[in-house]
Short mmCIF file of C-alpha atoms in Angstrom, two decimals:
data_model
loop_
_atom_site.label_atom_id
_atom_site.label_comp_id
_atom_site.label_asym_id
_atom_site.label_seq_id
_atom_site.Cartn_x
_atom_site.Cartn_y
_atom_site.Cartn_z
CA MET A 5 6.30 8.44 -23.02
CA LEU A 6 4.30 7.02 -25.97
CA ASN A 7 1.21 4.86 -26.13
CA THR A 8 0.53 2.25 -28.77
CA ASN A 9 -0.57 4.92 -31.26
CA GLY A 10 2.65 6.91 -30.90
CA GLU A 11 0.99 9.70 -28.91
CA THR A 12 2.49 11.19 -25.80
CA ALA A 13 0.79 10.30 -22.54
CA TRP A 14 -0.43 13.89 -22.18
CA GLU A 15 -1.94 14.04 -25.71
CA TRP A 16 -3.60 10.70 -25.21
CA GLY A 17 -4.88 11.70 -21.78
CA GLN A 18 -6.58 14.85 -23.14
CA LYS A 19 -9.03 12.79 -25.21
CA GLY A 20 -11.29 12.31 -22.19
CA GLU A 21 -11.51 11.59 -18.53
CA GLY A 22 -12.15 7.91 -19.08
CA MET A 23 -8.79 6.43 -20.06
CA ASP A 24 -8.23 3.05 -21.64
CA THR A 25 -5.77 1.87 -19.02
CA SER A 26 -4.66 -1.08 -21.15
CA ALA A 27 -3.18 1.43 -23.62
CA HIS A 28 -1.02 3.16 -21.01
CA PRO A 29 2.61 1.90 -20.87
CA LEU A 30 2.25 1.25 -17.14
CA GLY A 31 -0.52 -1.19 -18.00
CA TYR A 32 1.13 -3.24 -20.74
CA GLU A 33 4.94 -2.84 -20.87
CA LYS A 34 7.07 -5.61 -19.35
CA ILE A 35 7.53 -5.13 -15.62
CA PRO A 36 11.36 -5.47 -15.58
CA LYS A 37 11.62 -2.79 -18.27
CA LEU A 38 9.21 -0.48 -16.42
CA LEU A 39 10.91 -1.02 -13.08
CA LYS A 40 14.30 -0.26 -14.59
CA LYS A 41 12.91 2.89 -16.20
CA PHE A 42 11.36 4.20 -12.98
CA ALA A 43 13.62 2.73 -10.29
CA VAL A 44 17.07 3.65 -11.67
CA PRO A 45 16.42 7.42 -11.73
CA SER A 46 14.65 7.13 -8.38
CA ILE A 47 17.62 5.28 -6.86
CA ILE A 48 20.01 7.91 -8.17
CA ALA A 49 17.78 10.69 -6.81
CA MET A 50 17.55 9.06 -3.35
CA VAL A 51 21.28 8.31 -3.16
CA VAL A 52 22.05 11.87 -4.19
CA SER A 53 19.67 13.10 -1.49
CA SER A 54 21.55 11.01 1.10
CA LEU A 55 24.83 12.40 -0.14
CA TYR A 56 23.93 15.86 1.14
CA ASN A 57 24.56 14.62 4.68
CA ILE A 58 27.32 12.17 3.76
CA VAL A 59 29.37 14.77 1.87
CA ASP A 60 29.02 17.21 4.76
CA GLN A 61 30.09 14.46 7.18
CA ILE A 62 33.19 13.55 5.12
CA PHE A 63 34.44 17.10 4.62
CA ILE A 64 33.61 18.16 8.18
CA GLY A 65 35.42 15.08 9.49
CA GLN A 66 38.49 15.95 7.45
CA GLY A 67 38.38 19.69 8.13
CA VAL A 68 36.95 19.99 11.65
CA GLY A 69 37.33 16.59 13.32
CA TYR A 70 35.05 14.09 15.02
CA LEU A 71 33.37 16.79 17.16
CA GLY A 72 32.11 18.29 13.92
CA ASN A 73 30.82 14.85 12.89
CA ALA A 74 29.10 14.52 16.25
CA ALA A 75 27.44 17.90 15.64
CA THR A 76 25.93 16.80 12.33
CA ASN A 77 24.76 13.61 14.03
CA VAL A 78 22.99 15.65 16.71
CA ALA A 79 21.36 17.80 14.00
CA TYR A 80 20.38 14.79 11.87
CA PRO A 81 16.98 14.17 13.53
CA LEU A 82 15.84 17.54 12.20
CA THR A 83 16.64 16.35 8.68
CA THR A 84 14.74 13.09 9.19
CA ILE A 85 11.70 15.05 10.41
CA CYS A 86 11.99 17.24 7.32
CA MET A 87 12.06 14.13 5.14
CA ALA A 88 9.04 12.79 7.05
CA ILE A 89 7.08 15.88 5.99
CA ALA A 90 8.34 15.60 2.41
CA LEU A 91 7.38 11.91 2.21
CA LEU A 92 3.97 12.51 3.80
CA ILE A 93 3.13 14.96 1.04
CA GLY A 94 5.23 13.63 -1.85
CA ILE A 95 4.57 9.90 -1.61
CA GLY A 96 0.98 10.45 -0.45
CA SER A 97 0.11 12.70 -3.38
CA ALA A 98 2.10 10.57 -5.85
CA SER A 99 0.25 7.42 -4.73
CA ARG A 100 -3.11 9.16 -5.12
CA PHE A 101 -2.00 10.61 -8.48
CA SER A 102 -1.11 7.11 -9.77
CA LEU A 103 -4.29 5.50 -8.44
CA CYS A 104 -6.41 8.24 -10.06
CA LEU A 105 -4.63 7.87 -13.40
CA GLY A 106 -5.04 4.08 -13.27
CA GLY A 107 -8.76 4.52 -12.56
CA GLY A 108 -9.19 7.16 -15.31
CA ASP A 109 -9.88 10.06 -12.92
CA LYS A 110 -7.77 12.94 -14.26
CA ASP A 111 -9.47 15.60 -12.16
CA GLY A 112 -8.58 13.59 -9.06
CA ALA A 113 -4.96 13.52 -10.22
CA ARG A 114 -4.98 17.31 -10.73
CA LYS A 115 -6.43 17.94 -7.29
CA ALA A 116 -3.84 15.67 -5.68
CA ALA A 117 -0.94 17.50 -7.33
CA GLY A 118 -2.25 21.03 -6.77
CA ASN A 119 -3.11 20.45 -3.13
CA ALA A 120 0.29 18.85 -2.55
CA LEU A 121 2.08 21.98 -3.78
CA CYS A 122 0.27 24.13 -1.23
CA MET A 123 0.98 21.64 1.57
CA MET A 124 4.70 21.61 0.76
CA VAL A 125 5.04 25.40 0.96
CA VAL A 126 2.95 25.89 4.11
CA LEU A 127 4.45 23.04 6.14
CA GLY A 128 8.00 23.79 4.93
CA ILE A 129 7.95 27.41 6.11
CA LEU A 130 6.26 26.48 9.40
CA TYR A 131 8.90 23.81 10.12
CA ALA A 132 11.84 26.16 9.46
CA VAL A 133 10.38 28.79 11.81
CA LEU A 134 9.88 26.23 14.61
CA ILE A 135 13.51 25.06 14.31
CA GLU A 136 14.86 28.60 14.64
CA LEU A 137 12.63 29.32 17.66
CA PHE A 138 13.40 26.15 19.62
CA LEU A 139 16.89 25.24 18.40
CA ASP A 140 18.77 24.92 21.71
CA PRO A 141 16.16 22.78 23.52
CA LEU A 142 15.93 20.54 20.44
CA LEU A 143 19.70 20.01 20.24
CA ILE A 144 19.88 19.18 23.94
CA ALA A 145 17.01 16.70 23.51
CA PHE A 146 18.83 15.14 20.56
CA GLY A 147 21.81 14.30 22.76
CA SER A 148 24.25 17.19 22.32
CA THR A 149 27.12 17.37 24.81
CA PRO A 150 28.65 20.69 25.94
CA ASP A 151 31.66 20.21 23.64
CA VAL A 152 29.46 19.46 20.61
CA MET A 153 26.81 22.16 21.17
CA PRO A 154 28.61 25.18 19.55
CA TYR A 155 29.23 23.19 16.35
CA ALA A 156 25.65 21.89 16.30
CA GLN A 157 24.18 25.38 16.77
CA SER A 158 26.26 26.91 13.97
CA TYR A 159 25.43 24.10 11.55
CA THR A 160 21.71 23.78 12.28
CA ARG A 161 20.75 27.48 12.22
CA ILE A 162 21.90 27.63 8.61
CA VAL A 163 20.54 24.31 7.30
CA ALA A 164 17.12 25.14 8.78
CA VAL A 165 16.78 27.85 6.11
CA GLY A 166 16.92 25.16 3.43
CA MET A 167 14.28 22.88 4.98
CA PRO A 168 11.33 24.34 2.97
CA LEU A 169 13.40 23.98 -0.21
CA LEU A 170 14.13 20.33 0.63
CA ILE A 171 10.44 19.57 1.23
CA VAL A 172 9.30 21.09 -2.07
CA THR A 173 12.10 19.41 -4.02
CA ASN A 174 11.39 15.93 -2.66
CA GLY A 175 7.62 16.34 -2.97
CA MET A 176 7.77 17.52 -6.58
CA SER A 177 10.29 14.79 -7.35
CA SER A 178 7.75 12.14 -6.28
CA LEU A 179 5.00 13.75 -8.37
CA ALA A 180 7.23 14.01 -11.44
CA ARG A 181 8.07 10.32 -11.13
CA ALA A 182 4.37 9.40 -10.80
CA ASP A 183 3.68 11.55 -13.88
CA GLY A 184 6.08 9.42 -15.92
CA SER A 185 9.19 11.62 -15.68
CA PRO A 186 11.65 9.67 -13.51
CA GLY A 187 14.59 11.21 -15.35
CA TYR A 188 13.48 14.74 -14.47
CA SER A 189 12.96 13.65 -10.87
CA MET A 190 16.53 12.39 -10.76
CA MET A 191 17.90 15.54 -12.36
CA CYS A 192 16.31 17.76 -9.69
CA MET A 193 18.21 15.98 -6.93
CA LEU A 194 21.43 15.58 -8.92
CA ILE A 195 21.86 19.31 -9.56
CA GLY A 196 21.84 20.18 -5.87
CA ALA A 197 24.21 17.38 -4.90
CA ILE A 198 26.77 18.41 -7.51
CA VAL A 199 26.65 22.03 -6.36
CA ASN A 200 26.93 20.96 -2.71
CA THR A 201 29.90 18.67 -3.41
CA ILE A 202 31.76 21.42 -5.27
CA LEU A 203 31.13 24.11 -2.65
CA ASP A 204 31.81 22.01 0.48
CA PRO A 205 35.62 21.78 0.13
CA ILE A 206 35.82 25.40 -1.05
CA PHE A 207 33.98 26.78 1.99
CA ILE A 208 35.66 24.41 4.50
CA PHE A 209 39.26 24.24 3.27
CA VAL A 210 39.73 27.41 1.20
CA PHE A 211 37.64 29.91 3.19
CA HIS A 212 38.10 28.01 6.51
CA MET A 213 34.41 28.36 7.40
CA GLY A 214 34.14 25.00 9.20
CA VAL A 215 30.67 23.59 9.86
CA GLU A 216 29.07 26.90 8.80
CA GLY A 217 30.64 26.50 5.35
CA ALA A 218 29.26 22.97 4.99
CA ALA A 219 25.80 24.21 5.98
CA ILE A 220 25.88 27.11 3.49
CA ALA A 221 26.98 24.74 0.71
CA THR A 222 24.06 22.45 1.54
CA VAL A 223 21.48 25.26 1.37
CA ILE A 224 22.86 26.61 -1.92
CA GLY A 225 22.66 23.11 -3.41
CA GLN A 226 19.08 22.77 -2.18
CA LEU A 227 18.20 26.10 -3.82
CA PHE A 228 19.35 24.79 -7.21
CA SER A 229 17.33 21.59 -6.78
CA PHE A 230 14.28 23.58 -5.65
CA THR A 231 14.43 25.77 -8.76
CA ALA A 232 14.52 22.75 -11.07
CA ALA A 233 11.65 21.08 -9.19
CA VAL A 234 9.38 24.14 -9.40
CA CYS A 235 10.02 24.36 -13.14
CA TYR A 236 8.20 21.03 -13.56
CA ILE A 237 4.83 22.46 -12.46
CA PRO A 238 3.77 23.62 -15.98
CA ARG A 239 5.30 20.48 -17.56
CA PHE A 240 3.01 17.74 -16.23
CA LYS A 241 2.47 15.22 -19.06
CA ASN A 242 -0.68 13.39 -18.05
CA VAL A 243 -2.67 16.38 -16.77
CA ARG A 244 -2.81 20.15 -17.14
CA LEU A 245 -2.26 21.71 -13.73
CA SER A 246 -4.11 25.06 -13.88
CA ARG A 247 -4.31 27.58 -11.04
CA THR A 248 -7.81 26.36 -10.24
CA PHE A 249 -6.37 23.15 -8.80
CA ILE A 250 -3.48 24.75 -6.87
CA ARG A 251 -5.26 25.29 -3.56
CA LEU A 252 -5.49 23.71 -0.13
CA SER A 253 -8.39 21.33 0.38
CA PRO A 254 -8.88 19.71 3.81
CA ARG A 255 -10.33 16.64 2.14
CA GLU A 256 -7.38 16.29 -0.23
CA CYS A 257 -4.95 16.91 2.61
CA ALA A 258 -6.51 14.04 4.54
CA ARG A 259 -6.33 11.71 1.52
CA THR A 260 -2.71 12.62 0.82
CA ALA A 261 -1.73 12.23 4.46
CA SER A 262 -3.42 8.82 4.74
CA LEU A 263 -1.46 7.44 1.77
CA GLY A 264 1.85 9.00 2.79
CA MET A 265 1.53 8.26 6.49
CA SER A 266 3.44 4.96 6.55
CA HIS A 267 6.46 6.52 4.80
CA SER A 268 6.30 9.61 6.97
CA LEU A 269 5.93 7.84 10.31
CA ASN A 270 8.78 5.54 9.35
CA GLN A 271 10.97 8.66 9.18
CA VAL A 272 9.50 9.98 12.43
CA ALA A 273 10.30 6.63 14.02
CA LEU A 274 13.86 6.95 12.70
CA THR A 275 14.02 10.32 14.44
CA PHE A 276 12.95 8.84 17.78
CA VAL A 277 15.43 6.00 17.32
CA GLN A 278 18.19 8.52 16.61
CA ILE A 279 17.32 10.54 19.71
CA ILE A 280 17.25 7.44 21.92
CA LEU A 281 20.47 6.19 20.34
CA ASN A 282 22.25 9.50 20.91
CA ASN A 283 21.17 9.80 24.53
CA SER A 284 21.81 6.12 25.30
CA LEU A 285 25.27 6.24 23.73
CA THR A 286 26.31 9.31 25.71
CA TYR A 287 24.89 7.83 28.94
CA TYR A 288 26.36 4.34 28.63
CA GLY A 289 29.44 5.65 26.83
CA ALA A 290 30.31 7.78 29.86
CA ALA A 291 30.45 4.59 31.92
CA SER A 292 32.75 2.88 29.38
CA ILE A 293 36.30 3.39 28.15
CA TYR A 294 34.98 5.25 25.09
CA GLY A 295 33.51 8.29 26.85
CA GLN A 296 30.56 10.38 25.59
CA ASP A 297 31.77 11.86 22.31
CA ILE A 298 33.31 8.81 20.57
CA PRO A 299 30.08 6.72 20.52
CA LEU A 300 28.07 9.77 19.41
CA ALA A 301 30.38 10.48 16.46
CA ALA A 302 30.71 6.79 15.46
CA CYS A 303 26.96 6.24 15.55
CA GLY A 304 26.38 9.14 13.19
CA ILE A 305 28.80 7.71 10.65
CA VAL A 306 27.32 4.19 10.82
CA ILE A 307 23.72 5.41 10.53
CA LYS A 308 24.47 7.70 7.60
CA THR A 309 26.54 5.05 5.81
CA ASN A 310 23.63 2.65 6.16
CA GLY A 311 21.44 5.50 4.94
CA ILE A 312 23.03 5.19 1.49
CA LEU A 313 21.98 1.53 1.33
CA LEU A 314 18.49 2.43 2.54
CA SER A 315 18.26 5.18 -0.06
CA VAL A 316 18.85 2.59 -2.80
CA ILE A 317 16.09 0.40 -1.35
CA ILE A 318 13.74 3.38 -1.03
CA GLY A 319 14.58 4.23 -4.64
CA ILE A 320 13.54 0.74 -5.73
CA SER A 321 10.33 1.09 -3.72
CA GLN A 322 9.52 4.52 -5.14
CA GLY A 323 10.27 3.28 -8.66
CA ALA A 324 7.78 0.46 -8.15
CA GLN A 325 5.10 2.75 -6.65
CA PRO A 326 3.60 4.22 -9.87
CA ILE A 327 3.62 0.76 -11.52
CA ILE A 328 1.91 -0.88 -8.55
CA GLY A 329 -0.52 1.99 -8.00
CA PHE A 330 -1.59 2.24 -11.65
CA ASN A 331 -2.07 -1.50 -12.13
CA TYR A 332 -3.88 -1.95 -8.83
CA GLY A 333 -6.21 0.91 -9.82
CA ALA A 334 -6.71 -0.87 -13.18
CA ARG A 335 -7.30 -4.22 -11.35
CA LYS A 336 -4.32 -5.89 -13.03
CA TYR A 337 -3.34 -7.84 -9.94
CA LYS A 338 -0.91 -10.20 -11.61
CA ARG A 339 1.23 -7.24 -12.71
CA VAL A 340 1.06 -5.83 -9.17
CA ARG A 341 2.39 -9.08 -7.68
CA GLU A 342 5.10 -9.37 -10.31
CA THR A 343 6.30 -5.82 -9.65
CA TYR A 344 6.52 -6.48 -5.91
CA LYS A 345 8.45 -9.72 -6.37
CA ILE A 346 11.01 -8.14 -8.71
CA ALA A 347 11.43 -5.18 -6.34
CA ILE A 348 12.12 -7.56 -3.43
CA LEU A 349 14.65 -9.51 -5.51
CA CYS A 350 16.51 -6.31 -6.44
CA ASN A 351 16.48 -5.31 -2.78
CA MET A 352 18.02 -8.59 -1.68
CA VAL A 353 20.88 -8.24 -4.18
CA VAL A 354 21.64 -4.68 -3.06
CA SER A 355 21.39 -5.61 0.64
CA ALA A 356 23.78 -8.54 0.17
CA PHE A 357 26.34 -6.15 -1.30
CA GLY A 358 25.86 -3.80 1.65
CA PHE A 359 26.29 -6.69 4.09
CA ILE A 360 29.66 -7.58 2.55
CA LEU A 361 30.89 -3.98 2.81
CA PHE A 362 29.73 -3.49 6.39
CA GLN A 363 31.15 -6.79 7.67
CA PHE A 364 34.45 -7.02 5.78
CA PHE A 365 35.44 -3.39 5.09
CA PRO A 366 34.13 -1.34 8.04
CA ARG A 367 37.40 0.44 8.88
CA GLN A 368 37.89 1.51 5.26
CA LEU A 369 34.37 2.97 5.19
CA ILE A 370 34.80 4.76 8.51
CA SER A 371 38.19 6.16 7.47
CA LEU A 372 36.45 8.14 4.71
CA PHE A 373 34.97 10.36 7.43
CA GLY A 374 38.27 11.56 8.86
CA THR A 375 40.84 10.42 11.37
CA GLY A 376 40.63 9.80 15.10
CA GLU A 377 42.29 7.95 17.94
CA GLU A 378 42.48 4.16 17.85
CA LEU A 379 39.75 3.89 20.49
CA TYR A 380 37.40 5.74 18.15
CA PHE A 381 38.04 3.32 15.29
CA GLU A 382 37.73 0.33 17.62
CA PHE A 383 34.23 1.36 18.68
CA ALA A 384 33.08 2.48 15.22
CA VAL A 385 34.11 -0.81 13.56
CA LYS A 386 32.45 -2.86 16.29
CA PHE A 387 29.27 -0.76 16.11
CA MET A 388 29.00 -1.09 12.32
CA ARG A 389 29.51 -4.85 12.30
CA ILE A 390 27.02 -5.62 15.07
CA TYR A 391 24.30 -2.98 14.51
CA LEU A 392 24.12 -3.73 10.75
CA MET A 393 24.48 -7.51 11.10
CA MET A 394 21.00 -8.28 9.67
CA VAL A 395 21.00 -5.58 7.01
CA ILE A 396 20.50 -8.21 4.29
CA ILE A 397 16.79 -8.58 5.24
CA ASN A 398 16.19 -5.00 6.35
CA GLY A 399 14.69 -3.75 3.09
CA VAL A 400 11.88 -6.33 2.90
CA GLN A 401 9.90 -4.54 5.61
CA LEU A 402 10.50 -1.13 4.02
CA ILE A 403 9.40 -2.15 0.51
CA SER A 404 6.39 -4.04 1.86
CA SER A 405 5.10 -1.14 3.95
CA ASN A 406 5.43 1.16 0.93
CA PHE A 407 3.62 -1.44 -1.19
CA PHE A 408 0.49 -1.10 0.94
CA SER A 409 0.46 2.67 0.50
CA ALA A 410 0.79 2.24 -3.26
CA ILE A 411 -2.33 0.04 -3.39
CA GLY A 412 -4.35 2.45 -1.25
CA LYS A 413 -4.20 0.55 2.07
CA PRO A 414 -2.38 3.05 4.28
CA ILE A 415 -3.34 1.50 7.62
CA LYS A 416 -1.59 -1.78 6.84
CA GLY A 417 1.39 0.14 5.51
CA LEU A 418 1.45 2.25 8.65
CA VAL A 419 1.39 -0.73 11.01
CA LEU A 420 4.07 -2.53 9.03
CA SER A 421 6.31 0.55 8.88
CA MET A 422 6.17 0.79 12.67
CA THR A 423 7.30 -2.79 13.33
CA ARG A 424 11.05 -2.32 13.07
CA GLN A 425 11.53 1.14 14.58
CA VAL A 426 8.74 1.53 17.14
CA ILE A 427 7.42 -1.90 18.09
CA PHE A 428 10.79 -3.70 18.27
CA LEU A 429 13.84 -1.40 18.11
CA ILE A 430 12.94 1.31 20.63
CA PRO A 431 12.01 -1.15 23.43
CA LEU A 432 15.17 -3.17 22.73
CA LEU A 433 17.31 -0.02 22.88
CA LEU A 434 15.88 0.71 26.30
CA ILE A 435 15.99 -2.85 27.72
CA LEU A 436 19.15 -4.56 26.40
CA PRO A 437 21.66 -1.94 27.68
CA LEU A 438 20.36 -2.52 31.21
CA PHE A 439 21.91 -5.99 31.04
CA MET A 440 24.67 -5.58 28.44
CA GLY A 441 25.74 -1.96 28.80
CA ILE A 442 26.74 -0.16 25.59
CA ASP A 443 26.93 -3.51 23.74
CA GLY A 444 23.16 -3.88 24.24
CA ILE A 445 22.63 -0.79 22.06
CA MET A 446 24.50 -2.48 19.22
CA TYR A 447 22.65 -5.80 19.43
CA ALA A 448 19.24 -4.09 19.50
CA GLY A 449 19.59 -3.41 15.75
CA PRO A 450 19.85 -6.97 14.38
CA CYS A 451 17.26 -8.29 16.87
CA ALA A 452 14.73 -5.69 15.66
CA ASP A 453 15.55 -6.41 12.02
CA MET A 454 14.81 -10.13 12.40
CA ALA A 455 11.55 -9.58 14.31
CA ALA A 456 10.32 -7.04 11.71
CA PHE A 457 11.20 -9.40 8.86
CA VAL A 458 9.11 -12.23 10.34
CA ALA A 459 6.12 -9.91 10.88
CA THR A 460 6.42 -8.60 7.31
CA VAL A 461 6.45 -12.06 5.74
CA ILE A 462 3.23 -12.97 7.58
CA VAL A 463 1.36 -9.79 6.58
CA ILE A 464 2.49 -9.67 2.94
CA SER A 465 1.73 -13.38 2.40
CA ARG A 466 -1.87 -12.79 3.42
CA GLU A 467 -2.19 -9.79 1.08
CA MET A 468 -0.79 -11.72 -1.89
CA HIS A 469 -3.25 -14.55 -1.21
CA ALA A 470 -6.15 -12.05 -1.09
CA MET A 471 -5.00 -10.53 -4.38
CA LYS A 472 -4.99 -13.95 -6.06
CA GLU A 473 -8.57 -14.48 -4.92
CA LYS A 474 -9.60 -11.13 -6.42
CA GLU A 475 -7.96 -12.15 -9.67
CA ILE A 476 -9.94 -15.43 -9.72
CA ILE A 477 -13.21 -13.57 -9.09
CA LYS A 478 -12.38 -11.06 -11.83
CA THR A 479 -11.67 -13.92 -14.29
CA HIS A 480 -14.99 -15.64 -13.48
CA ILE A 481 -16.93 -12.39 -13.96
CA HIS A 482 -15.39 -11.89 -17.40
CA ILE A 483 -16.17 -15.49 -18.34
#
């Protein structure tokens, strides 16, 4: 990355702590060009990350059957919690890193990165240990049925080993992107996904290892990604990350957590939604013609298919984060607003494409995950069409909540991130089935999406108005 004098960002940054932010590419390059540069690798990285679970689901569905798919669905909340930890640290530290660079505080950027590394390792190991100790109670709480439990146990005990690797990889990926290396961030995730995709069919179909084979392939892929991510530590471009800065600081931990909280709690909320969904589907499914296991397996496929769309939207949001954070720190509010608007436009285009796929080609999508009886396909197609009915507006709330974290207003981001999952969806999942049975679970999704969209428009409109006022005051001061 070069500045106007042809220097790299790192060389230019070493000239002093006070940076001329107008000379940094994030401060002067055209927003569409910057967003493309940062968002495309981020999108690829996020999609690749989602493919870990999708690839497992496809090969397990083909090689084991829908009980295997149900097992990965039961285990999925543990992955979302893992991602919540990774986002808490990764996005929180990346947001602080960008804000410090935009404000010319290189020591602050070093502290954010070094502290984040320690947080990733400590929390990653602690999380893996807790999973191994409390696996059976967790799987039961996540909605496992007696038929699914053996598959879920075999799969989860192995993937738990890779949880610390996943946290470090995703955290370092966010920091590399904030440091101006979106391509390296993408490469870290891509390596693991390629390895996982190659090994999955070998372990499942050649060695006949079933769900255990899929889990081993996942961990090996994560190990490759982890290795690439760790190799970036001595390669930071905008700062030199010496050992002095690689230490835990309670103050830095609090700052990182405050900025990453909205992203993290959004994942935690997804976990609660998944748990409630699983338990509700087995409960109301038992009283329907579909039984317990068909709704559980179908839900996992629909949620993870939608997860690919969400990963693209998250990629757009993460690509916009360093641009928004830097320019907000540099008080270039017009560029902040422009970045947000372009990100929302890109999101709407992607969501419209997803809407077409989910509404007009649901059976084709579901068929990718293996075969099943006609009753299984009947429920899965119906679930996908209804639950994802309002997917076209779903990403607005996600991008907007992440926007507030990028500008250093984590409380607003936190509240906004809770609207869809906690404030609207969970109550609807509990109330609507009382009147509509299993159909109420499906209709809870689009109702929550619409309510969250309305709340988001109100909050973000006020913030944009406040930013325009700041810009007017800034202009008058300069005059």
